[in-house]
mmCIF file of C-alpha atoms in Angstrom:
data_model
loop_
_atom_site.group_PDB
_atom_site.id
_atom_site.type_symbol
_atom_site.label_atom_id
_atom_site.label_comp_id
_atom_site.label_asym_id
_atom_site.label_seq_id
_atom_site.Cartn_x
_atom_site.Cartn_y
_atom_site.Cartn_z
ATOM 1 C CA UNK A 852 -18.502 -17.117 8.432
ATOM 2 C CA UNK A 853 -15.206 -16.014 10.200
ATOM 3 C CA UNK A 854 -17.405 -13.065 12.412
ATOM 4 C CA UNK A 855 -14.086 -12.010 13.609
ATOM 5 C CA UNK A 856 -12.648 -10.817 10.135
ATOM 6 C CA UNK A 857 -16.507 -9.614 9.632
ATOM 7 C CA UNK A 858 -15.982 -7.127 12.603
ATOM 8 C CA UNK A 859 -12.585 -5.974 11.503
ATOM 9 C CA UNK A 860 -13.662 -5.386 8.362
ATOM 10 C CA UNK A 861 -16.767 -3.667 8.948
ATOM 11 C CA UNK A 862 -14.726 -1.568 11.432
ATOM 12 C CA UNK A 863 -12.359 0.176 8.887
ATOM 13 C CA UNK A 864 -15.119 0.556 6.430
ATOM 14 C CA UNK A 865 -17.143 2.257 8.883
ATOM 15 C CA UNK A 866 -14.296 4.388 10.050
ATOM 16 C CA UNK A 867 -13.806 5.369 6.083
ATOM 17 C CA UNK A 868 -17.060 6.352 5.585
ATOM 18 C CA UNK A 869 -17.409 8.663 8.723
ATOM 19 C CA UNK A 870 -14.181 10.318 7.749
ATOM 20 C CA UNK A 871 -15.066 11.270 4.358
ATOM 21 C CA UNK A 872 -18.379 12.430 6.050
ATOM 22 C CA UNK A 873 -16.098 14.847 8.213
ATOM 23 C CA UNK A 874 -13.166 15.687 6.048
ATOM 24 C CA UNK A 875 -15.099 18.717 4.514
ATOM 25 C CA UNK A 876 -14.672 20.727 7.373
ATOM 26 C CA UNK A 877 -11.610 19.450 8.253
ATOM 27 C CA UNK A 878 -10.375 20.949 4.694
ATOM 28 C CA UNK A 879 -11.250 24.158 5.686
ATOM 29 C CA UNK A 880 -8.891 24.178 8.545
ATOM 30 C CA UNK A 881 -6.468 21.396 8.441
ATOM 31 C CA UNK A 882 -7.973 19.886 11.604
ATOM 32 C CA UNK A 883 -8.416 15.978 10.892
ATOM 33 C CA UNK A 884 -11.607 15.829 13.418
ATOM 34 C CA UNK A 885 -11.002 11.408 13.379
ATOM 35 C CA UNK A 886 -8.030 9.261 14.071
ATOM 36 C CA UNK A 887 -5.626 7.763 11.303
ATOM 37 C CA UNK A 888 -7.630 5.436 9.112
ATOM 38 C CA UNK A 889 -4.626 3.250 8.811
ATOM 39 C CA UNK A 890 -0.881 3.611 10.080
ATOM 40 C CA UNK A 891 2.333 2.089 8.486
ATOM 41 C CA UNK A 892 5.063 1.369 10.441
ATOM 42 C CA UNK A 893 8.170 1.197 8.164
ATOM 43 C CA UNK A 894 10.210 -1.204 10.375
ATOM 44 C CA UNK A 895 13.267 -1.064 8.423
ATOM 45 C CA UNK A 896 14.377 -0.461 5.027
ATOM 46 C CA UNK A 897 16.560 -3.381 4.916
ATOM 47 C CA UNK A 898 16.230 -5.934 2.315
ATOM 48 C CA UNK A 899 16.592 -9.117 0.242
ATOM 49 C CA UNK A 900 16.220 -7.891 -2.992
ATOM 50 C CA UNK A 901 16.959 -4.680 -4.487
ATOM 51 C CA UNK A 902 14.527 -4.273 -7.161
ATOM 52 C CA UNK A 903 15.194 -1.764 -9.942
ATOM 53 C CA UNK A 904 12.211 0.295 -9.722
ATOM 54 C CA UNK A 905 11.841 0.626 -5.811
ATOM 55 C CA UNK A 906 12.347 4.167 -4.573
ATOM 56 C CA UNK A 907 13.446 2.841 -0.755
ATOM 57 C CA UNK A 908 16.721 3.188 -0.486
ATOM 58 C CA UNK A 909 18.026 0.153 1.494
ATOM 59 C CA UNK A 910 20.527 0.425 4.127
ATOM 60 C CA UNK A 911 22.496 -2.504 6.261
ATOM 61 C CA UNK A 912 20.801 -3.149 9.335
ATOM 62 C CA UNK A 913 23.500 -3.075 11.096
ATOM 63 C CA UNK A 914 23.913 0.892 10.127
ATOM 64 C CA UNK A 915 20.411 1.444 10.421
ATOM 65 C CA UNK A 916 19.336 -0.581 13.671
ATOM 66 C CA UNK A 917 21.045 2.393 15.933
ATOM 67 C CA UNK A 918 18.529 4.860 15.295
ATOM 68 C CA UNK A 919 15.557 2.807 15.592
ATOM 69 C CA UNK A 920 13.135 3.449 17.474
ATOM 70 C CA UNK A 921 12.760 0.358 20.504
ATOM 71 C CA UNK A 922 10.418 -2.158 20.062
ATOM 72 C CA UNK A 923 8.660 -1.567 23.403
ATOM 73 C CA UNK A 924 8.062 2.229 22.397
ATOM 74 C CA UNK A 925 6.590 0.957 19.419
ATOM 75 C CA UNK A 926 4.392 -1.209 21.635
ATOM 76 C CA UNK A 927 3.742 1.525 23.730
ATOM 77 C CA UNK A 928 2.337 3.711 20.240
ATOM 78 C CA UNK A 929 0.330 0.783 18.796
ATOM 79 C CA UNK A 930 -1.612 0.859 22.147
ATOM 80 C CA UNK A 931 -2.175 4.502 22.059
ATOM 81 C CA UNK A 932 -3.233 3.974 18.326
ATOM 82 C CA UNK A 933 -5.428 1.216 19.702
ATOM 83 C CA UNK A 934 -7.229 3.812 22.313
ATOM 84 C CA UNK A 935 -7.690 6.396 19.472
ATOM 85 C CA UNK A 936 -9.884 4.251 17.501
ATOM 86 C CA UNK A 937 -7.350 3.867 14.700
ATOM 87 C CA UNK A 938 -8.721 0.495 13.011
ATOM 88 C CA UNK A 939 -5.622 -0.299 10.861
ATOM 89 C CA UNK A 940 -1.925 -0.873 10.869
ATOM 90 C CA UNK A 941 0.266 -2.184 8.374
ATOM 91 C CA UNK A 942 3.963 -2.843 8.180
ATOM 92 C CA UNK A 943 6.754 -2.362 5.234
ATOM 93 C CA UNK A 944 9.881 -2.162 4.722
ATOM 94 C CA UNK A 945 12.663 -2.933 3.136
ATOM 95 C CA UNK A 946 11.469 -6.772 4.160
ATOM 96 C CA UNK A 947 9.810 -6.935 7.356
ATOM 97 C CA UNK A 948 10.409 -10.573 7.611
ATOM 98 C CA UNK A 949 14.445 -10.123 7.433
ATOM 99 C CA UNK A 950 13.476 -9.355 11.647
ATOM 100 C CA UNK A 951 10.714 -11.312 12.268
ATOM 101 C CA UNK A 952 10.976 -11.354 16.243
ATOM 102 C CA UNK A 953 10.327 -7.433 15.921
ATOM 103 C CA UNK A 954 7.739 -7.560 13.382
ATOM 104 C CA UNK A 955 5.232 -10.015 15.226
ATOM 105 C CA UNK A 956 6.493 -8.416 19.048
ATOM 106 C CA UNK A 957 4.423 -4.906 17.475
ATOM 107 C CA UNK A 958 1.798 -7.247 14.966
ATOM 108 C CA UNK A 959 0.734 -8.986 18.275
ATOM 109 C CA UNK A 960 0.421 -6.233 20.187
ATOM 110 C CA UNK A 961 -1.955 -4.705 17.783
ATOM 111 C CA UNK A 962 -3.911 -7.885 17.172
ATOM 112 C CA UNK A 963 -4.739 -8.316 21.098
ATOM 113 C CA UNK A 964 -5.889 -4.507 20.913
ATOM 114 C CA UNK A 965 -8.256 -6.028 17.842
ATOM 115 C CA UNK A 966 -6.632 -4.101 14.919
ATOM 116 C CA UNK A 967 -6.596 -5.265 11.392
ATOM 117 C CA UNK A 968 -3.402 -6.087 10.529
ATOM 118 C CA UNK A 969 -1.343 -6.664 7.541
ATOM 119 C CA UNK A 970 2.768 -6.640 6.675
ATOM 120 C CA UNK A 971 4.456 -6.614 2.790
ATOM 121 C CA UNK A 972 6.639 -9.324 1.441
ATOM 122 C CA UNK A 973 8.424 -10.162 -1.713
ATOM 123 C CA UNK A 974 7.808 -13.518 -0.462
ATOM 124 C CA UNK A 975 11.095 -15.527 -0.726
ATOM 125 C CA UNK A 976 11.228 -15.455 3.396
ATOM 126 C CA UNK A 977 7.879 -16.797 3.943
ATOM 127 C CA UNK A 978 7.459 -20.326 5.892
ATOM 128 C CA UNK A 979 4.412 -22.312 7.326
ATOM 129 C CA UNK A 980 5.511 -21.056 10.435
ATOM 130 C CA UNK A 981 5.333 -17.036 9.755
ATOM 131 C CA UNK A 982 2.312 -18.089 8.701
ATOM 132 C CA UNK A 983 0.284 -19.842 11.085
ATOM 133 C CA UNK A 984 2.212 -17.517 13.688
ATOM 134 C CA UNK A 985 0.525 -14.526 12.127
ATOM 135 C CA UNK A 986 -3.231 -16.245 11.887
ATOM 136 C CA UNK A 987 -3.104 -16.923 15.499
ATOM 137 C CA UNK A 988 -2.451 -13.292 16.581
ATOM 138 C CA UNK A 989 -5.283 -11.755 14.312
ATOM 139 C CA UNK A 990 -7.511 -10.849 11.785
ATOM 140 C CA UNK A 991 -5.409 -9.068 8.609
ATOM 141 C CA UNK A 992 -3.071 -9.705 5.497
ATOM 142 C CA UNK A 993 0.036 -10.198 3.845
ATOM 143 C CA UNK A 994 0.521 -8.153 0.625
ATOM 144 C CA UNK A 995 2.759 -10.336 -1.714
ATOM 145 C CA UNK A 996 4.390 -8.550 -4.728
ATOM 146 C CA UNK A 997 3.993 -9.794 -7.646
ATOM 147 C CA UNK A 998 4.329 -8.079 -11.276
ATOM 148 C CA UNK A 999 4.000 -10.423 -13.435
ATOM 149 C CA UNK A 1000 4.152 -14.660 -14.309
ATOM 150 C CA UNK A 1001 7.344 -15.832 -14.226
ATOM 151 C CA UNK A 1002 10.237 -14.488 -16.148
ATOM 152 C CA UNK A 1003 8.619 -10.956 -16.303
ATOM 153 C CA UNK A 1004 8.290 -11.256 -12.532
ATOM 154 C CA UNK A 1005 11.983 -11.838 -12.052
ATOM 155 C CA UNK A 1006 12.657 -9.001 -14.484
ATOM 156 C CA UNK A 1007 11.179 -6.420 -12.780
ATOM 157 C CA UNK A 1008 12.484 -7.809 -9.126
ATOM 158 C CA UNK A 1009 16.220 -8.085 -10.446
ATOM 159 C CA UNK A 1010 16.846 -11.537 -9.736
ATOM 160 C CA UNK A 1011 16.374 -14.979 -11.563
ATOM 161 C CA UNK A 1012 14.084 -17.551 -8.941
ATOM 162 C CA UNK A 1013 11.992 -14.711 -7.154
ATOM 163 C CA UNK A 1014 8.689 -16.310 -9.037
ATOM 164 C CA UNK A 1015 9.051 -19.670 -8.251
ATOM 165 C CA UNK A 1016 10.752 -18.588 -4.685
ATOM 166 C CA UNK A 1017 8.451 -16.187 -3.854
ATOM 167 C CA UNK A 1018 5.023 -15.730 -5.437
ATOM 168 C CA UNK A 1019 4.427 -19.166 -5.900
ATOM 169 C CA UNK A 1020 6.087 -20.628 -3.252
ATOM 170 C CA UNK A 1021 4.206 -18.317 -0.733
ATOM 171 C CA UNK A 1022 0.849 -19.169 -3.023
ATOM 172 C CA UNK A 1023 1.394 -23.039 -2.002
ATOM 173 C CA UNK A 1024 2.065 -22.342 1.655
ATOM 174 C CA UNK A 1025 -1.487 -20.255 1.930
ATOM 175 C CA UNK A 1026 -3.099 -23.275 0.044
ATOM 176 C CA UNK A 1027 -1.810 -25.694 2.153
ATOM 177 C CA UNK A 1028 -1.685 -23.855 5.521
ATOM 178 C CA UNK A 1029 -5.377 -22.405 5.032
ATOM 179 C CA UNK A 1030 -5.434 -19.425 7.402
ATOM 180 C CA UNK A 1031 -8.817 -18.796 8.528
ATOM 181 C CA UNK A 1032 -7.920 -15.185 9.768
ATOM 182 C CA UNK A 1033 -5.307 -14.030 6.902
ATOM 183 C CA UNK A 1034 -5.828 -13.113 3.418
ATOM 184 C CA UNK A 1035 -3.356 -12.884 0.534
ATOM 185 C CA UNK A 1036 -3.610 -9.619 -1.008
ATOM 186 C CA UNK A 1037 -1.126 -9.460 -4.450
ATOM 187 C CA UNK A 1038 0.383 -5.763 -4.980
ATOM 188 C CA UNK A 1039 0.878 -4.937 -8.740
ATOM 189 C CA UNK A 1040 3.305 -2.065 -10.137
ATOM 190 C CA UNK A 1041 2.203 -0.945 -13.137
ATOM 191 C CA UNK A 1042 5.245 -0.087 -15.159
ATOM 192 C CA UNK A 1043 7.294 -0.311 -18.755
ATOM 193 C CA UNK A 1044 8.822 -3.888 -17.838
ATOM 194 C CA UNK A 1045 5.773 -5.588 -17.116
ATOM 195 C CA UNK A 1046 3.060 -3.679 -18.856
ATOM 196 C CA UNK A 1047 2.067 -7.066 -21.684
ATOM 197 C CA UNK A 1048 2.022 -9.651 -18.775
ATOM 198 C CA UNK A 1049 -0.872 -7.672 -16.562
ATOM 199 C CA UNK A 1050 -3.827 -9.183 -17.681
ATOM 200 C CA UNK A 1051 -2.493 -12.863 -17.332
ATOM 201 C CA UNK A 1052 -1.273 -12.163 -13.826
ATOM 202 C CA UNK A 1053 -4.554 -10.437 -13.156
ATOM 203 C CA UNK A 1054 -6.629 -13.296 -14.281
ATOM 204 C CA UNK A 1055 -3.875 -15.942 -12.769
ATOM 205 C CA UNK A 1056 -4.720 -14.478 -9.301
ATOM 206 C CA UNK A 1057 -8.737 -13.792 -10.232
ATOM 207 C CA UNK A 1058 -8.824 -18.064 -10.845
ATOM 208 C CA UNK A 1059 -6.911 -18.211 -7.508
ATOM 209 C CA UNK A 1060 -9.464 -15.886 -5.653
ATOM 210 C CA UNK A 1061 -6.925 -13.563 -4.575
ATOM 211 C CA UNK A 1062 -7.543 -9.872 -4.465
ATOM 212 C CA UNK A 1063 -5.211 -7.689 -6.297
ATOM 213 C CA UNK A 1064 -4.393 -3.666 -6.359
ATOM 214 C CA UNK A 1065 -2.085 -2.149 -9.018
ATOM 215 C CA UNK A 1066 -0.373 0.577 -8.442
ATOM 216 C CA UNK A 1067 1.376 2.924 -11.087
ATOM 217 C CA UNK A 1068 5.012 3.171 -10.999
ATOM 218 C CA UNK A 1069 5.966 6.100 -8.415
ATOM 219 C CA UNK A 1070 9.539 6.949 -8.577
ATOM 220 C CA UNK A 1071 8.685 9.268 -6.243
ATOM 221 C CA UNK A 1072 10.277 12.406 -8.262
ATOM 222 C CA UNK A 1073 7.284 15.042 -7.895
ATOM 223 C CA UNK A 1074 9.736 18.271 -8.537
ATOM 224 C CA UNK A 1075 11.421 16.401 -11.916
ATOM 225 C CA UNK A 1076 8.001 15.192 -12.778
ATOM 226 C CA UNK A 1077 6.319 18.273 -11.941
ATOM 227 C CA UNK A 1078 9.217 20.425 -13.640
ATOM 228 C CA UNK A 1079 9.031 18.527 -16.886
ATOM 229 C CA UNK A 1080 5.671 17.052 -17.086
ATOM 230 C CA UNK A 1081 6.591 14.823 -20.494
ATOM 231 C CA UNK A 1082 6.665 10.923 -20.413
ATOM 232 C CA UNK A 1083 9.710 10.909 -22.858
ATOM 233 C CA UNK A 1084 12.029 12.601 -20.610
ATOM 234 C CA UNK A 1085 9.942 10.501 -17.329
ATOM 235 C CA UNK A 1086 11.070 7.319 -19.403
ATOM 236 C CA UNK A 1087 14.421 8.241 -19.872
ATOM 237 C CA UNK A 1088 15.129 8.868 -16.532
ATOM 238 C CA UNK A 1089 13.046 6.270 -15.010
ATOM 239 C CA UNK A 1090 12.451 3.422 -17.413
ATOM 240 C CA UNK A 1091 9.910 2.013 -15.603
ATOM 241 C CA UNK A 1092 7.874 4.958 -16.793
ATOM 242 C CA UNK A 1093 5.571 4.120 -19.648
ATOM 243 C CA UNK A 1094 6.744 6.252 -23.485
ATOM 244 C CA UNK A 1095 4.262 7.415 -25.752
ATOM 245 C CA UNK A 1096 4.774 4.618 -28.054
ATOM 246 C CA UNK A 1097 3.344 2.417 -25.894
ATOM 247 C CA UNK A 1098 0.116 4.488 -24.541
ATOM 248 C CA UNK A 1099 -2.166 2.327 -26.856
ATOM 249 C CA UNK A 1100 -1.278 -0.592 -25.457
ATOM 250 C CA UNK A 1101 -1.280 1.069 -21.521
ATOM 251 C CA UNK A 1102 -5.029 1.794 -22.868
ATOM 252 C CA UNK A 1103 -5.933 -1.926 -24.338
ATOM 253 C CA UNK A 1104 -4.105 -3.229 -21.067
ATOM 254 C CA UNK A 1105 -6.464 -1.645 -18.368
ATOM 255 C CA UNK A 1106 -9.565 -2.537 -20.249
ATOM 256 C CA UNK A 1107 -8.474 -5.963 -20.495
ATOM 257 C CA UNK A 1108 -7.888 -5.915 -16.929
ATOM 258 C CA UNK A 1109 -11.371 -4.349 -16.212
ATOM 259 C CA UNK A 1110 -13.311 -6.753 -18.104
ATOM 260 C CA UNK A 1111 -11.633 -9.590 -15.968
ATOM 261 C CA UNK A 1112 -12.557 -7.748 -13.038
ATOM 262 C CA UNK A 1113 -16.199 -7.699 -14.399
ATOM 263 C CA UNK A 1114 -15.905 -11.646 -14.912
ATOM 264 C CA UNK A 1115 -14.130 -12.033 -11.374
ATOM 265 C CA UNK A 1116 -16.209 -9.435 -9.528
ATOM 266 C CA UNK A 1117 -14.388 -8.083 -6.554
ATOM 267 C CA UNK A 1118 -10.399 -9.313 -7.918
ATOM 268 C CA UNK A 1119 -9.748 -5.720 -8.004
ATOM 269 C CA UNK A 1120 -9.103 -3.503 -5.189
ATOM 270 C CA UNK A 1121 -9.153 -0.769 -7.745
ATOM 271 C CA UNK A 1122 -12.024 1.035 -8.341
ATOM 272 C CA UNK A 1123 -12.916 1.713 -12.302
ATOM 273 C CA UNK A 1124 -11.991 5.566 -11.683
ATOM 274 C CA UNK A 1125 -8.327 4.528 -10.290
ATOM 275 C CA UNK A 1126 -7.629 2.545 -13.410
ATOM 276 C CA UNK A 1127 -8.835 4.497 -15.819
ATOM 277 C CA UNK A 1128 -6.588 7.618 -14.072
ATOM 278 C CA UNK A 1129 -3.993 5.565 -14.437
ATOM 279 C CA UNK A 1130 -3.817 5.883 -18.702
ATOM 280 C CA UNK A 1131 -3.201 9.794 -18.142
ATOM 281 C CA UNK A 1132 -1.335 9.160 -15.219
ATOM 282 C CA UNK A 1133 1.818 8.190 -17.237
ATOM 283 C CA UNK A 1134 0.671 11.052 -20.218
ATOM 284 C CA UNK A 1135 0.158 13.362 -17.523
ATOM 285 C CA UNK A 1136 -2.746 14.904 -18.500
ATOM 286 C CA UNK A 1137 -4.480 14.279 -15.123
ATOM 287 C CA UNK A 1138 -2.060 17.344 -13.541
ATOM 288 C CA UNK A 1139 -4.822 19.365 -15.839
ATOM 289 C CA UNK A 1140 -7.193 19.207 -12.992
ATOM 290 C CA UNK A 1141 -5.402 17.237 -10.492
ATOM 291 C CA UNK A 1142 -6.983 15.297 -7.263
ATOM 292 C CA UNK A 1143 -7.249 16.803 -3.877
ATOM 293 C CA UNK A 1144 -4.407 15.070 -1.614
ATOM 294 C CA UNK A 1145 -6.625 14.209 1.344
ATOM 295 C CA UNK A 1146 -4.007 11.810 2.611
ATOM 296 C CA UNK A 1147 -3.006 13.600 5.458
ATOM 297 C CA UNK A 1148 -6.597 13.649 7.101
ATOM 298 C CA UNK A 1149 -6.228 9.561 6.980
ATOM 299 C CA UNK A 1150 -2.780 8.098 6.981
ATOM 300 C CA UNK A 1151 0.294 8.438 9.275
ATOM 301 C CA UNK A 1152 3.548 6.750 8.411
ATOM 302 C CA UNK A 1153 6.129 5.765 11.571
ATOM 303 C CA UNK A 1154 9.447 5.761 9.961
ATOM 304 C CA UNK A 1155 12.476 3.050 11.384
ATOM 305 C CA UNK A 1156 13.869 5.904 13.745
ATOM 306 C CA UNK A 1157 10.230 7.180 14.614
ATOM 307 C CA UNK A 1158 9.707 9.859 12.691
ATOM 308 C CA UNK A 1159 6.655 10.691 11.428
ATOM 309 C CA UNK A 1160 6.436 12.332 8.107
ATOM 310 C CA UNK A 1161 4.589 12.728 4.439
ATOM 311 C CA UNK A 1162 6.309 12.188 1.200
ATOM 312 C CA UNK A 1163 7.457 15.661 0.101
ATOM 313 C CA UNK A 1164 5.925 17.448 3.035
ATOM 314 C CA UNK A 1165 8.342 17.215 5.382
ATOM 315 C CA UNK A 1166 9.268 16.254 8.956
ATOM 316 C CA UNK A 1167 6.002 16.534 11.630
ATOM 317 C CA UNK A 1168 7.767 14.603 14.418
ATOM 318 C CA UNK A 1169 9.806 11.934 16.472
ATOM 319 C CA UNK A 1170 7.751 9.570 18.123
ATOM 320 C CA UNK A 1171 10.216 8.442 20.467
ATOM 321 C CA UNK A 1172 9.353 11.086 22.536
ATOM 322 C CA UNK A 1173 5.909 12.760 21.630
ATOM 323 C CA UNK A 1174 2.901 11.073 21.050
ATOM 324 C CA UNK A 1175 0.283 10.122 17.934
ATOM 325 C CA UNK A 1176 -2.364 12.319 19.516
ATOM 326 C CA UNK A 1177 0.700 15.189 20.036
ATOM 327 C CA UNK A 1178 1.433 15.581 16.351
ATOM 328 C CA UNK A 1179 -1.845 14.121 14.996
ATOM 329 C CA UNK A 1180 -3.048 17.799 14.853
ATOM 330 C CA UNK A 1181 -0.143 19.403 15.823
ATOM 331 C CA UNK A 1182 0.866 22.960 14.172
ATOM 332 C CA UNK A 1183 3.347 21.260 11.800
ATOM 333 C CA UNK A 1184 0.696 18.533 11.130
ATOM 334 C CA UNK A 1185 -1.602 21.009 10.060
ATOM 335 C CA UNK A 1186 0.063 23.055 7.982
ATOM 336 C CA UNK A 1187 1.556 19.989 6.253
ATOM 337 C CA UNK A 1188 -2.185 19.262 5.502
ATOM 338 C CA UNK A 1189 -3.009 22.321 3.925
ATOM 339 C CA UNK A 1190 0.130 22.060 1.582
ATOM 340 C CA UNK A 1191 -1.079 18.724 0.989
ATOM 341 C CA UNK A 1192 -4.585 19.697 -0.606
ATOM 342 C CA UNK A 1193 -2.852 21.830 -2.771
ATOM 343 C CA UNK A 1194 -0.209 19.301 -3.911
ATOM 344 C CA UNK A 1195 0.156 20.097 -8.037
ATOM 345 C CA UNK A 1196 1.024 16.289 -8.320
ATOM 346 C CA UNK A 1197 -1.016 13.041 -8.966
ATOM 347 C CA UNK A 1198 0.765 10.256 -7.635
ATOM 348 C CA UNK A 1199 -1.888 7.527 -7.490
ATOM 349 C CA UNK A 1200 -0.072 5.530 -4.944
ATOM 350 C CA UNK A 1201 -1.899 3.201 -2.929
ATOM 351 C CA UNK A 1202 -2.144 5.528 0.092
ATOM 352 C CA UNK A 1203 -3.370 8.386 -1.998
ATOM 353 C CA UNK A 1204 -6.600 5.919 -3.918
ATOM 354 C CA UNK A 1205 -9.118 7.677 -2.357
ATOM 355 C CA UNK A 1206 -12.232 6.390 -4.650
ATOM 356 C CA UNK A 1207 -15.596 7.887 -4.496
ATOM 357 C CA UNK A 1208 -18.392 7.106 -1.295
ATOM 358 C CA UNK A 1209 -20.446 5.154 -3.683
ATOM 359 C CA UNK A 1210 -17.215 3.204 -5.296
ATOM 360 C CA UNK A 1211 -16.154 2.678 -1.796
ATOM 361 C CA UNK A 1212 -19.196 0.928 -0.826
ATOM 362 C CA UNK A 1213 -19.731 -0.940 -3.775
ATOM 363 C CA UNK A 1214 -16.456 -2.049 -4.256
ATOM 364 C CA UNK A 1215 -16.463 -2.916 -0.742
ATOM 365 C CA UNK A 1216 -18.876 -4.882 -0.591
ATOM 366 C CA UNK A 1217 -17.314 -7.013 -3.746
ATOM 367 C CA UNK A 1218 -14.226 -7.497 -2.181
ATOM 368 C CA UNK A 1219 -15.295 -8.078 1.440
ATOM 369 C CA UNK A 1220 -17.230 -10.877 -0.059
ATOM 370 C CA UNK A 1221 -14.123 -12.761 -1.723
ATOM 371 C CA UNK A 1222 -12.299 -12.045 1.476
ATOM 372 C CA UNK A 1223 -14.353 -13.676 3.921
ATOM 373 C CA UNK A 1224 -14.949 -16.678 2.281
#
């Protein structure tokens, strides 16, 4: 057993169980009484690809790299994320690999400081080297997108090749490579385009023993959304958003999906509460009694240029010159908070699955168990 990725592990799930222990109180008064569970540092929006349904807007590098933040500041903040106790950090972009000199000069930083660590790929960069470069700084994992086999894959990513050039080519450098402190983790969007191929990539990974967490298309339009609250209109503007005409088969697709999880125990990183949101997600009917956005109690995001910030909530901060434990609870921080637990929106995003104590330790359990083998 790799007691290394057992430690690192057992660290974040300990630190999400004591936070949802204190967030009660914290609720009350906006006060987040423990570090960031997890950080993301967006390094850049730049990218390869520009995929239909992603809401980043990418920008040259060449425009953006003048405001960015430095690399050693960066350095500087993972170390002061590393004496708070924050147990996680994870990179996106844009592609992180496009600058892969400043992604691993921050990754390795962390990793000596014994975070878990993890970056996002559409894949088409990765080489043995990036690799075995990142299993010798650390224990984490690279979240490959994939959303669906093959044509339906390159559909949804806008170009012809990115299956064969991407998913599967990355699939055969983990099999062959072997990393004994990196997992693959596959990130699914759930959308219009890809909606009949999700149980086949599901199972495809399941067989491969490769964890997987779908996420429901986010076009990250809360006012619009919020304003019209009707998936015809949602799918006109955004075609990735599911129609009515095709809620039966969002339904028959999610149970198929849960009973491979059930034969494949632990494939899922969703709990059986986050799919089954997902079917009113796209009718809308969970805005009836929607979830309690606790996100800002547990996740910070470090934008290219430093700032620090929460989807619709506004600007907290500039790290290039404060620090994390300055705007952690920080006036703005807090009253973003409190206009976060009373967010009228259900996004379902990744950062906002927030499953139950019990699902988290169940489910945890599952999944730690395919990931350290």
């Amino acid at each position: 057993m790799n007691i290394a990725k057992l430690r690192s592990l057992s660290r974040i799930a300990i630190e999400k169980i004591t936070s949802r222990v204190m967030l009660k109180k914290g609720m009350k008064d906006g006060i987040a009484r423990r570090p960031p569970q997890v950080v993301y540092w967006i390094q850049h929006t730049a990218c390869n690809l520009s995929c239909p349904m992603c809401n980043v807007p990418a920008m040259p590098m060449k425009i953006e790299r003048p405001s960015w933040i430095s690399t050693e500041r960066m350095i500087e903040i993972v170390e002061e994320l590393a004496d708070m106790g924050v147990p996680n950090l994870g990179v996106s972009g844009g592609e992180p690999i496009i600058d892969p000199e400043r992604l691993f000069a921050v990754l390795e930083a962390a990793g000596k400081r014994h975070m878990y660590i993890h970056f996002g790929t559409n894949g088409l960069l990765m080489t043995e080297d990036i690799l075995r470069r990142f299993d010798s700084i650390g224990v984490g994992h690279i979240s490959l997108s994939a959303d669906g086999i093959g044509e339906i894959h390159d559909k949804v990513r806008g170009r012809k090749g990115c299956w064969e050039n991407g998913v599967i080519k990355t699939i055969r450098i983990f099999e062959k490579v072997k990393p004994k402190n990196i997992n693959l983790k596959i990130n699914t969007v759930i959308s219009d385009e890809n909606l009949e191929g999700l149980p086949e990539l599901v199972e495809f990974m399941a067989k491969k023993k490769y964890v997987v967490f779908l996420q429901p298309f986010d076009p990250c339009a809360y006012e619009f959304l919020t304003k019209h609250k009707d998936a015809n209109v949602a799918h006109q503007k955004f075609p990735q958003w599911i129609p009515p005409d095709r809620f039966r088969l969002l339904e028959e697709v999610i149970d198929e999906i849960m009973s491979i999880e059930r034969k494949y125990p632990g494939t899922l990183l969703n709990d059986e509460e986050h799919l089954k949101a997902t079917k009113r997600y796209f009718t809308f009917n969970l805005f009836d009694k929607p979830q309690t956005c606790t996100l800002g109690f547990r996740n910070l995001w470090i934008r290219s240029n430093g700032d620090v910030g929460f989807c619709i909530y506004g600007y907290i901060g500039n790290l290039k010159h404060q620090s994390v434990t300055e705007l952690w609870n920080s006036e703005k921080m807090i009253a973003a908070r409190k206009k976060m637990l009373k967010c009228q929106f259900v996004c379902l995003s990744g950062c906002m699955f927030d499953p139950s104590l019990f699902s988290l330790i169940i489910k945890g359990l599952k999944t730690a168990k395919k990931l350290l083998k």
